[in-house]
Coordinates of C-alpha atoms and ligand atoms in Angstrom, one line a residue:
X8 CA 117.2 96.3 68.0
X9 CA 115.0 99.7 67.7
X10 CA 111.3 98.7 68.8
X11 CA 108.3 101.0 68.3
X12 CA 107.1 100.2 71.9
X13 CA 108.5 99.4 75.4
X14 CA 106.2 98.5 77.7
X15 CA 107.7 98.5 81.6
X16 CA 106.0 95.5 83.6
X17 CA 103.5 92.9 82.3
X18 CA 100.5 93.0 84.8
X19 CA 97.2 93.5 83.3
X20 CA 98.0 97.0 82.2
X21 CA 101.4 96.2 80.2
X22 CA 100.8 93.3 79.0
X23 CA 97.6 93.9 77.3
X24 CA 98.8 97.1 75.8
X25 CA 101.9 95.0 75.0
X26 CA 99.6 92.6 73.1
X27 CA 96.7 95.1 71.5
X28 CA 100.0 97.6 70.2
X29 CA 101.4 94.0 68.5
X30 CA 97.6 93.3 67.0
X31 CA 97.6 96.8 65.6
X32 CA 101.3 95.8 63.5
X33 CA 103.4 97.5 66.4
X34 CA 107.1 95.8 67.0
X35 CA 106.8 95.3 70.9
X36 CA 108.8 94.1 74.0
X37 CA 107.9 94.2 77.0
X38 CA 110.4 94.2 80.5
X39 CA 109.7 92.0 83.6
X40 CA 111.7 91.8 86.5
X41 CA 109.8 89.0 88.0
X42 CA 110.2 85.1 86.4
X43 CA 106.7 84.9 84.6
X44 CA 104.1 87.5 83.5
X45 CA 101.2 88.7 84.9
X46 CA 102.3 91.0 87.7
X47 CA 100.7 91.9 91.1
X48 CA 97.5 90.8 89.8
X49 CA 98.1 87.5 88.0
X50 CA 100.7 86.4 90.6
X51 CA 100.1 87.3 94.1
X52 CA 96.6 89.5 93.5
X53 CA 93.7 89.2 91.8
X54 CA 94.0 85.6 90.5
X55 CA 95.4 83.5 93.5
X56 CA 93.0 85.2 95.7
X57 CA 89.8 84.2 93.6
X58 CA 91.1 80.7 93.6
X59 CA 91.4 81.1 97.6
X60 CA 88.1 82.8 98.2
X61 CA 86.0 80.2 95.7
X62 CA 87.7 77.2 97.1
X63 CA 87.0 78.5 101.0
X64 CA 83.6 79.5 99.6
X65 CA 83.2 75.7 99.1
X66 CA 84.6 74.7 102.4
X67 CA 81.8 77.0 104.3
X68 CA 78.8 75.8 101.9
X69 CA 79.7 72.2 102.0
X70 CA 79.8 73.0 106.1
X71 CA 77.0 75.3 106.3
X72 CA 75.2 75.9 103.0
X73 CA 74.2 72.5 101.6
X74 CA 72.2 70.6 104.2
X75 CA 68.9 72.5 103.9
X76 CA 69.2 71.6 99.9
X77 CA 69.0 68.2 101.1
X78 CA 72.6 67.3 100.7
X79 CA 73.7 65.7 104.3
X80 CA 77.5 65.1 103.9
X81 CA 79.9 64.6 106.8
X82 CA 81.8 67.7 108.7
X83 CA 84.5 69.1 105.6
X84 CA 87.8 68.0 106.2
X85 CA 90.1 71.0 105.4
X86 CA 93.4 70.0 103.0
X87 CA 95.5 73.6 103.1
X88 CA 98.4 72.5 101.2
X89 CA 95.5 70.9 98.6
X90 CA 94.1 74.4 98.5
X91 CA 97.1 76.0 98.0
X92 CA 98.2 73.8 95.3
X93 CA 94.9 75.0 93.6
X94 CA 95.6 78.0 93.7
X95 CA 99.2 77.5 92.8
X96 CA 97.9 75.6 89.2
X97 CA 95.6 78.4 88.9
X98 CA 98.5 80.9 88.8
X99 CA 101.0 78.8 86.8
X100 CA 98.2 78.7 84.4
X101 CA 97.4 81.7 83.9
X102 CA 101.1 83.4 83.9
X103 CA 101.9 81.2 81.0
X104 CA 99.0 82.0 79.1
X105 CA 100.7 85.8 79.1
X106 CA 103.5 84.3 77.8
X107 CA 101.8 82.1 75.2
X108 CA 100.0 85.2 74.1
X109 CA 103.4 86.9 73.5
X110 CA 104.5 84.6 71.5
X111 CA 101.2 84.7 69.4
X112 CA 101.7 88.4 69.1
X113 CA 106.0 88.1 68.2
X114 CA 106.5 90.2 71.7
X115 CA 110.0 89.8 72.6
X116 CA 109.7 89.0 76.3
X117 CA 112.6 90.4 78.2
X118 CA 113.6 89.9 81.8
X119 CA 115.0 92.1 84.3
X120 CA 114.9 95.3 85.8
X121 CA 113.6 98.5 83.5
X122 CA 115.4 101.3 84.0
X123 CA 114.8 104.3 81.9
X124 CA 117.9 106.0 80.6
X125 CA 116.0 108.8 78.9
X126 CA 113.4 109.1 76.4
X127 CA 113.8 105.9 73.9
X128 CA 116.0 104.4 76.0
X129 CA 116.2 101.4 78.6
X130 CA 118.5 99.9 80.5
X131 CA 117.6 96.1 81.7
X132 CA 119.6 94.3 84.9
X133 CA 118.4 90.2 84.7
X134 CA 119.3 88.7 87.9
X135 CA 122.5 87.4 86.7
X136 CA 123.6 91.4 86.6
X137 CA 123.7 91.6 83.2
X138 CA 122.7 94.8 81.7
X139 CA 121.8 95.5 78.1
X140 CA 120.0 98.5 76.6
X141 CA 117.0 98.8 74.4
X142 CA 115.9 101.0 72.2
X143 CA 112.0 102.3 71.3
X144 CA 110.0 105.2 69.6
X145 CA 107.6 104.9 73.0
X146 CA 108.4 103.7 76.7
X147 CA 105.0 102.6 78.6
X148 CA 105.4 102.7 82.3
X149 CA 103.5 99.9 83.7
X150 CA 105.1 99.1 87.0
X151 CA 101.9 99.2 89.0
X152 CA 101.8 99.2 92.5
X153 CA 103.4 97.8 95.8
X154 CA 102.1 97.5 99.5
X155 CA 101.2 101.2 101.5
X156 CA 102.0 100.2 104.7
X157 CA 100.0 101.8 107.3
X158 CA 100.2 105.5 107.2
X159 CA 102.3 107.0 109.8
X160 CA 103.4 103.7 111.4
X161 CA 106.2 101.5 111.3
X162 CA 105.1 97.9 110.4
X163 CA 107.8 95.2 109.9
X164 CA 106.0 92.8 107.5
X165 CA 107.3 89.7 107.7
X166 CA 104.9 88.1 105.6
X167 CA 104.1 85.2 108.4
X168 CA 103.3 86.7 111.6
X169 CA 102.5 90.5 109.6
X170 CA 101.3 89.9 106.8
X171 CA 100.6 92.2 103.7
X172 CA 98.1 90.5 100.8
X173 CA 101.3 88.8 99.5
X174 CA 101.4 86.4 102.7
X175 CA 97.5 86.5 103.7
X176 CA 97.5 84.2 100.3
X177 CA 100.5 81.5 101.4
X178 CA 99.6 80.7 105.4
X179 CA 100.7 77.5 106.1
X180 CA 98.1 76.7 108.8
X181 CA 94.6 78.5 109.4
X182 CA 95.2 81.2 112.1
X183 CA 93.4 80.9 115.4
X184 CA 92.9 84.5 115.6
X185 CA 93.6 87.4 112.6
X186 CA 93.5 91.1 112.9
X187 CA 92.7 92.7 109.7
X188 CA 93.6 95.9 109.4
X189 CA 91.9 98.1 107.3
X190 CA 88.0 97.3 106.2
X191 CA 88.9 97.8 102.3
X192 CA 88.4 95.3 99.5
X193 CA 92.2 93.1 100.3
X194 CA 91.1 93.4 103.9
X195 CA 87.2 91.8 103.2
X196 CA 88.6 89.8 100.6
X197 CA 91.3 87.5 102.7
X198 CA 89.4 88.2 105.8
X199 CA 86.7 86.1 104.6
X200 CA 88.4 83.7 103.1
X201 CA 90.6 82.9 106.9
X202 CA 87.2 83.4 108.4
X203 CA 85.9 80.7 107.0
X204 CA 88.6 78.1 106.8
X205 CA 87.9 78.3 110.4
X206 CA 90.2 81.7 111.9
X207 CA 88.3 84.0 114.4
X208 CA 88.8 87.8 112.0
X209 CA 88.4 90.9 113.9
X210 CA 88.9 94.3 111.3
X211 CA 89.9 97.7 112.9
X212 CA 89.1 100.0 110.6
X213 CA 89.6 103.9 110.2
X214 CA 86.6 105.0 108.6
X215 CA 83.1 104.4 110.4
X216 CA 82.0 102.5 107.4
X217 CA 83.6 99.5 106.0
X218 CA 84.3 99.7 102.2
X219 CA 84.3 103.4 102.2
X220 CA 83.9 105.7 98.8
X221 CA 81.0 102.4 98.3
X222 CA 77.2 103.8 98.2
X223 CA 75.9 104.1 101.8
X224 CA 73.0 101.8 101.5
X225 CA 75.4 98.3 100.5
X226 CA 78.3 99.0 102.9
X227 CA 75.6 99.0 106.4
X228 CA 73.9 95.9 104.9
X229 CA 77.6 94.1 104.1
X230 CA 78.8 94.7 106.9
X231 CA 75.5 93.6 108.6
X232 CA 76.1 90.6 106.0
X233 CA 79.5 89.6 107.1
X234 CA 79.4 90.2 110.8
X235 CA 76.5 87.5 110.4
X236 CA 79.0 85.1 109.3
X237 CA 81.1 85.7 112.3
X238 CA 83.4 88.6 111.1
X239 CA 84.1 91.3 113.9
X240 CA 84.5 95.0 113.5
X241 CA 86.3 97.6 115.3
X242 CA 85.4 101.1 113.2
X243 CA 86.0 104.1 113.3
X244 CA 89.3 102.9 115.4
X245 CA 92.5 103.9 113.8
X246 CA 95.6 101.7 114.6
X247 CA 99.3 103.0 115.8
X248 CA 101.1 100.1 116.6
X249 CA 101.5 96.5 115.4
X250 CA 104.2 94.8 117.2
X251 CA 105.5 91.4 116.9
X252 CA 104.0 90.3 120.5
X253 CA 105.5 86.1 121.5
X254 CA 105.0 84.0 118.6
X255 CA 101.8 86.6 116.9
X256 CA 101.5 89.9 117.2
X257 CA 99.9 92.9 118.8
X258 CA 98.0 95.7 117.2
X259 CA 97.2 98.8 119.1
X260 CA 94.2 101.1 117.6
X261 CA 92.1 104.3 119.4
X262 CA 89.0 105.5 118.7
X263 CA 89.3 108.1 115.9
X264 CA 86.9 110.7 117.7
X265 CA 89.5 110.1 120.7
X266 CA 89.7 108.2 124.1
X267 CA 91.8 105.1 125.4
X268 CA 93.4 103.1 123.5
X269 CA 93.0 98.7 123.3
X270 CA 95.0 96.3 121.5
X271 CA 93.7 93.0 120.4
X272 CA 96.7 89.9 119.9
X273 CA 96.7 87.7 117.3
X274 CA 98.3 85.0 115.5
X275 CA 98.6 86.7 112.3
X276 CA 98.0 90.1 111.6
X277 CA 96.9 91.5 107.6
X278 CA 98.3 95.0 106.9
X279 CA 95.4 95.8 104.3
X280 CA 95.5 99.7 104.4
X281 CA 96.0 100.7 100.6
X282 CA 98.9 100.2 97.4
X283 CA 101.0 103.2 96.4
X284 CA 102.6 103.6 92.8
X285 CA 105.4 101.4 92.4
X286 CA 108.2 104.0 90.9
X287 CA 111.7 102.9 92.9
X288 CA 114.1 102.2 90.7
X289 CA 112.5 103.5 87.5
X290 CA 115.3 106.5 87.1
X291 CA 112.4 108.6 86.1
X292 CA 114.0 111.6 88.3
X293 CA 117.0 111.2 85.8
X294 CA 114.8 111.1 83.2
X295 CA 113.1 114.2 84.4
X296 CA 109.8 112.1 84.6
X297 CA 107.2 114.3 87.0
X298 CA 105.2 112.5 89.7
X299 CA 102.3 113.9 91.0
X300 CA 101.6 115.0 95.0
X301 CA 101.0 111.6 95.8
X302 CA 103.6 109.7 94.3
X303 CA 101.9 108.5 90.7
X304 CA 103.4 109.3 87.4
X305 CA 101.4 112.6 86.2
X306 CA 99.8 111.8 83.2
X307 CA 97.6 114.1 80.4
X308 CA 94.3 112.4 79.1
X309 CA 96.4 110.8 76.4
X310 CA 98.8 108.9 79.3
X311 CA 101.9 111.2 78.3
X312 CA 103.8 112.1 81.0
X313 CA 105.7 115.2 80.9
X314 CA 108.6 113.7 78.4
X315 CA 107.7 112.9 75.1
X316 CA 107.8 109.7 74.5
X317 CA 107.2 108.0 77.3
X318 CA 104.0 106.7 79.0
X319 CA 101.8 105.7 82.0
X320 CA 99.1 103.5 82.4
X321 CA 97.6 101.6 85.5
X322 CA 98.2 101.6 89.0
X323 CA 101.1 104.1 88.9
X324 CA 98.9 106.7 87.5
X325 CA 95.8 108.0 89.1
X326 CA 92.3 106.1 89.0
X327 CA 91.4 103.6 91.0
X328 CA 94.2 100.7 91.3
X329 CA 91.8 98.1 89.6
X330 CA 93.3 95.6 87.1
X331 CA 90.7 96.2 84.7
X332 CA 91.0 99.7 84.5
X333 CA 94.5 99.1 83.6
X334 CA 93.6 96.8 81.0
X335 CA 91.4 99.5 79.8
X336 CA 94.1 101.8 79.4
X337 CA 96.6 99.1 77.8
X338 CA 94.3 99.5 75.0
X339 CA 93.7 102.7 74.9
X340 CA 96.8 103.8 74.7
X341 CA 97.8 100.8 72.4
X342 CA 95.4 102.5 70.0
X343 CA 96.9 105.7 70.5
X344 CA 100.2 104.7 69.7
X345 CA 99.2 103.4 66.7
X346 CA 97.9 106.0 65.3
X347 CA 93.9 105.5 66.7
X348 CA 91.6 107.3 69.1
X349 CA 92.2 105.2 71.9
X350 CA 89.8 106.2 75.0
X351 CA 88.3 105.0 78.5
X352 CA 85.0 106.1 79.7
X353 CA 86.5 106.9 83.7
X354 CA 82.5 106.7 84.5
X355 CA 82.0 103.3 83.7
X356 CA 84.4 101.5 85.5
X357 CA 82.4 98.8 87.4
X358 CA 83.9 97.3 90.7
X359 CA 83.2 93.9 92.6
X360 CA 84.7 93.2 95.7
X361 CA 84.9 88.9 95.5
X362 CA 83.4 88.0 98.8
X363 CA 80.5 85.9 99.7
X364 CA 78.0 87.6 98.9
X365 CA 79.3 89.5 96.3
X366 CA 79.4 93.6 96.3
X367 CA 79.5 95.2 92.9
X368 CA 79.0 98.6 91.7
X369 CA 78.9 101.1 88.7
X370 CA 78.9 104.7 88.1
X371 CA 77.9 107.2 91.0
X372 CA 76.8 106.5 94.8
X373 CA 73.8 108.1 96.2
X374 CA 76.0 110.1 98.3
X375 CA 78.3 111.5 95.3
X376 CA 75.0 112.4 93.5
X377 CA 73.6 113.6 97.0
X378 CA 76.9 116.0 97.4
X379 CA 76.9 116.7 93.4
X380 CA 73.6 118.2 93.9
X381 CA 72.3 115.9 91.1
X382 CA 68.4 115.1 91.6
X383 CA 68.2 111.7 91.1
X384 CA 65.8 108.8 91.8
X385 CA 66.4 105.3 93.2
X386 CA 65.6 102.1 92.3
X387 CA 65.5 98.8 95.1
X388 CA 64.7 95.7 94.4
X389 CA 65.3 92.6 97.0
X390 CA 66.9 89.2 96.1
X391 CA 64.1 88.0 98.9
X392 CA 61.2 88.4 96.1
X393 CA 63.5 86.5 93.1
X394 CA 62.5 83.4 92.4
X395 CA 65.8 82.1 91.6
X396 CA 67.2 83.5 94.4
X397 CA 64.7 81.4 96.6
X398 CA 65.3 78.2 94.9
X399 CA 69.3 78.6 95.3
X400 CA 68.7 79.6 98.9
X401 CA 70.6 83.2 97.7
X402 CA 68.2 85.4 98.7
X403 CA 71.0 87.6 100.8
X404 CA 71.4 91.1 99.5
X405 CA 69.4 93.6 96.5
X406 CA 70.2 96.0 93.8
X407 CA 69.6 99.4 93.7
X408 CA 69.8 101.8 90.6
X409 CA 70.4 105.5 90.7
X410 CA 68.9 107.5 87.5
X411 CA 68.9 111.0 86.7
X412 CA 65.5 112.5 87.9
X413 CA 64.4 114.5 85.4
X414 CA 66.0 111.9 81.9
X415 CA 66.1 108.9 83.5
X416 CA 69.6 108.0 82.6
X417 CA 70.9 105.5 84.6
X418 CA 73.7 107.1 86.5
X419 CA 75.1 104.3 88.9
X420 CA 74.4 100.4 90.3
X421 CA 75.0 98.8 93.2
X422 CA 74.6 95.4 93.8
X423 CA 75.3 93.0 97.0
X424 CA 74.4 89.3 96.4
X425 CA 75.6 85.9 95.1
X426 CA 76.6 86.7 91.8
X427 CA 76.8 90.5 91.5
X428 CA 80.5 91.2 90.2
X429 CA 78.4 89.2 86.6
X430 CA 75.3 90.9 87.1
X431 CA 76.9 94.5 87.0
X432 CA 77.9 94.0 83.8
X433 CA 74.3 94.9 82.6
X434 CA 74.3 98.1 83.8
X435 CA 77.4 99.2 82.7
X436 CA 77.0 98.1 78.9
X437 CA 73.2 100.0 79.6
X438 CA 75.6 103.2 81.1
X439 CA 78.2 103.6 78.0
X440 CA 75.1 103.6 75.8
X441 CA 73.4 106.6 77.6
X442 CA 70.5 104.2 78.5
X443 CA 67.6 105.1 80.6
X444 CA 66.1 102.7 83.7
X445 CA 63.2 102.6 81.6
X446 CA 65.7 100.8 78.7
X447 CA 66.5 98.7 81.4
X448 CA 63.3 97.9 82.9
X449 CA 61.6 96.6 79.3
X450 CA 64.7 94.6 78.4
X451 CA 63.6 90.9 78.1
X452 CA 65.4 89.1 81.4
X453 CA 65.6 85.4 81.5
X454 CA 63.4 83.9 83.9
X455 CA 64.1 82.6 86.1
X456 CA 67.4 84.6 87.1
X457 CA 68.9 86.6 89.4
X458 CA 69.1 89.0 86.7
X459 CA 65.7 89.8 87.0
X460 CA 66.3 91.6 90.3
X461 CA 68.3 94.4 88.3
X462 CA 65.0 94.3 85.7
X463 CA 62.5 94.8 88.3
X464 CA 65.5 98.0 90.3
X465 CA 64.9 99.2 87.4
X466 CA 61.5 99.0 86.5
X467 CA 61.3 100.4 90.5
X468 CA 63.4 103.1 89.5
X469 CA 60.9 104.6 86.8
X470 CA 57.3 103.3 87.9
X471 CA 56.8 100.4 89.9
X472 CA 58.4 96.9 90.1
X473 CA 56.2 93.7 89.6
X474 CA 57.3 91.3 92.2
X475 CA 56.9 93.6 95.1
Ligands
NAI513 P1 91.6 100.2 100.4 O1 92.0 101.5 100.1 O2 90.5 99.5 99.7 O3 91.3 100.0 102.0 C1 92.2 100.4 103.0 C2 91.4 100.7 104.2 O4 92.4 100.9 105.3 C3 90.6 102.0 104.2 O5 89.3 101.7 104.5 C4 91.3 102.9 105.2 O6 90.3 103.7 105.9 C5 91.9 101.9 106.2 N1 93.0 102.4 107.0 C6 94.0 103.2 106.6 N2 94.8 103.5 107.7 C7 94.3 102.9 108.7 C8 94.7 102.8 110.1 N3 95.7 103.4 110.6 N4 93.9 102.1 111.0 C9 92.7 101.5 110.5 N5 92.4 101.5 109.2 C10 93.1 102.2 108.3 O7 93.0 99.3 100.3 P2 93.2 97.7 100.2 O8 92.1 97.0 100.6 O9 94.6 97.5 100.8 O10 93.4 97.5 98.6 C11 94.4 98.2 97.9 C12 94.0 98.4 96.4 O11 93.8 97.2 95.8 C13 92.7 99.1 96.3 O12 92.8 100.2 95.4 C14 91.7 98.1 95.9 O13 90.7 98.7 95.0 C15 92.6 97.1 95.1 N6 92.0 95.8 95.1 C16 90.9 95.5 94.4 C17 90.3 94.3 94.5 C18 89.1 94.1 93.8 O14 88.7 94.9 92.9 N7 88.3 93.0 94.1 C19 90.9 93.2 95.3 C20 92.0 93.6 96.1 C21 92.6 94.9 96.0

């Protein structure tokens, strides 16, 4: 059977192309080698993780958080398996809503290995070995992306002892001590969530900044944040060795400006240093596919690669390896396909790292307008002087908003505080309309809300907040 698309892997990039091509009257399948949809994300990323980090969220608060409400309960008892049977249903859940969704759409669901044979062809292994071959107009590459490793070093990840995000979600006991290495969004992300089922989290990070490429301003008062809840740092300390040491492991690291080198030994260590583009096995170098310097299908601002015909979206092309980005893509390209003038506005991509409080952020940092030579003005407001904030006992954190100094276009937000990865939202819908801080500023806000606090950034951006 001919089919007009073929998309290759169903994470959030493939399968919502799969599903918008099928709404816009495209004949669709899509090819998974795993047993349910969803890919990295749905599976053993974004989704499990949330479940994780909200249900250990609730462990701290009922600990720490809920006794100056007036709430006296008794010390938490923690139930592991319990959480990870949560998160389990939370997966299963979602996965089969992917497939429910193909069905709605008539996508014919195949699985097994892609391989492409050449352009409008695919070969697909299932894990009985059997191999048949497809046929399409279009191939869409959408294999995403698989563990970096530490760059330079040999890690054997045996996803108990060393564990890459896969394993940091499926511990079957609270570590006593966990080295995190790298101070990026996976490594914050699981690092809180151990830290507060009870595990003591050191993170030796590279950089001299955790959360690097983040505007200056939220990364110091995160880090500030989490080491306030108990979270130790090692920066600007690059690690060489992790080594399976008794029954844990040891990680070696140096200073990066130079001088001795220390280990630390824990009983699990989290490899959390980065994702590359997952290509092996795609037979794109038969196909005469071309990949870029670093690995990622090379794409042209319509996702074709170099043969016509086939596709890349997602985490194996360049852009930041964010699900919803993908997604974004999916579409566009869905819309291409069809016929449409699919696009994605790269400046508007928003970004929220899960934690407790939340980090979120949109458009530019002060330091890319600062090295852009962009004059700008900025915009702070506290979530100490929020009403809401006060009453919820939230008051951690503040938004600031970057607008162009001479238009007053809003040009980036950055937000650290309970709720932010919602609250972003705001700015970015003000951002793909062009709007000023000024629109944003006289926009009606609910009181009382946390909301507010981006209201009165960005009243502070182009006069002078109220409530301070
Ligand atoms: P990352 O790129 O965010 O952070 C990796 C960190 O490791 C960097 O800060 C880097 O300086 C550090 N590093 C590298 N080599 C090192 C060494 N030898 N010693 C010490 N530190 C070293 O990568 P991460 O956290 O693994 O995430 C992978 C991808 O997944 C990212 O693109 C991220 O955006 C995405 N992701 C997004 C989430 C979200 O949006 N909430 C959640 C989880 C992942």
């Amino acid at each position: 059977m001919a089919y007009d698309v073929i998309v290759i892997g169903s994470g959030p990039g493939g399968y919502v192309c799969a599903v918008k091509a099928a709404q816009l009257g495209l004949k669709v399948a899509v090819v998974e080698k795993r047993a349910t949809y969803g890919g990295t994300c749905l599976n053993i990323g974004c989704i499990p993780s949330k479940a994780l980090l909200h249900a250990s969220e609730m462990f701290h608060q009922v600990a720490h958080g809920v006794d100056a409400l007036g709430v006296e309960v008794g010390a938490p008892k923690l139930n592991l398996d319990k959480m990870m049977a949560h998160k389990d249903a939370t997966v299963k859940s979602n996965v089969e809503g992917v497939s429910f969704l193909f069905k709605k759409n008539k996508i014919d669901g195949i699985q097994g290995t892609g391989k492409i044979v050449s352009a409008g062809k695919v070969s697909v292994t299932n894990d009985q070995g059997e191999v048949q071959e497809l046929e399409a107009k279009s191939i869409v590459i959408a294999t995403g992306s698989d563990v970096a490793g530490i760059p330079g070093v040999s890690v054997d990840i045996d996803e108990t002892v060393i564990v890459s995000s896969t394993g940091g979600i499926a511990l079957s006991k609270v570590p006593e001590k966990m080295v995190v290495v790298g101070g990026g969004v996976i490594g914050l992300e699981l690092g809180s969530v151990w830290l507060r089922l009870g595990a003591k989290v050191t993170v030796v990070e590279y950089l001299d900044t955790i959360l690097g490429g983040m505007d200056g301003d939220v990364s110091k008062q995160f880090q500030r944040m989490l080491a306030k809840q108990g979270m130790d740092f090692q920066l600007g300390a690059k690690v060489t060795g992790v080594e399976k040491s008794g029954a844990g492991a040891k990680v070696t690291f140096e200073p990066v400006k130079g001088g001795e080198a220390s280990s630390i030994d824990a009983d699990v260590v989290l490899i959390a240093t980065g994702r590359k583009p997952f290509t092996a096995g795609l037979g794109l170098e038969e196909a005469g596919v071309v990949l870029d310097n670093r690995g990622r299908v090379e794409i042209d601002g319509h996702y074709r690669t170099n043969v016509p015909g086939i596709y890349a979206i997602g985490d194996v092309v360049k852009g930041p390896m964010l699900a919803h980005k993908a997604e974004d893509e999916g579409v566009a390209l869905a819309e291409i396909l069809s016929g449409q003038h699919g696009h994605v506005n790269y400046d508007v991509i928003p970004g929220v790292v899960y934690t407790q409080p939340e980090v979120a952020s949109v458009g530019k940092t002060e330091e890319e307008l600062k090295a852009a030579g962009i004059a700008y003005k900025v915009g702070k407001f506290p979530f100490t002087a929020n009403g809401r904030a006060r009453a919820m006992l939230a008051t951690d954190g503040f938004v600031k908003i970057l607008a162009d100094k001479d238009t007053d276009r809003v040009l980036g937000g950055h937000i650290i505080g309970f709720g932010a990865g919602e609250m972003i939202h705001e700015i970015a819908v003000l951002m793909e309309f062009g709007g000023s801080s000024e629109d944003l500023g006289r926009t009606c806000h609910a009181h009382p809300t946390m909301s507010e606090a981006v209201k009165e950034a960005a009243l502070a951006t182009f006069f002078k907040p109220i409530h301070m």
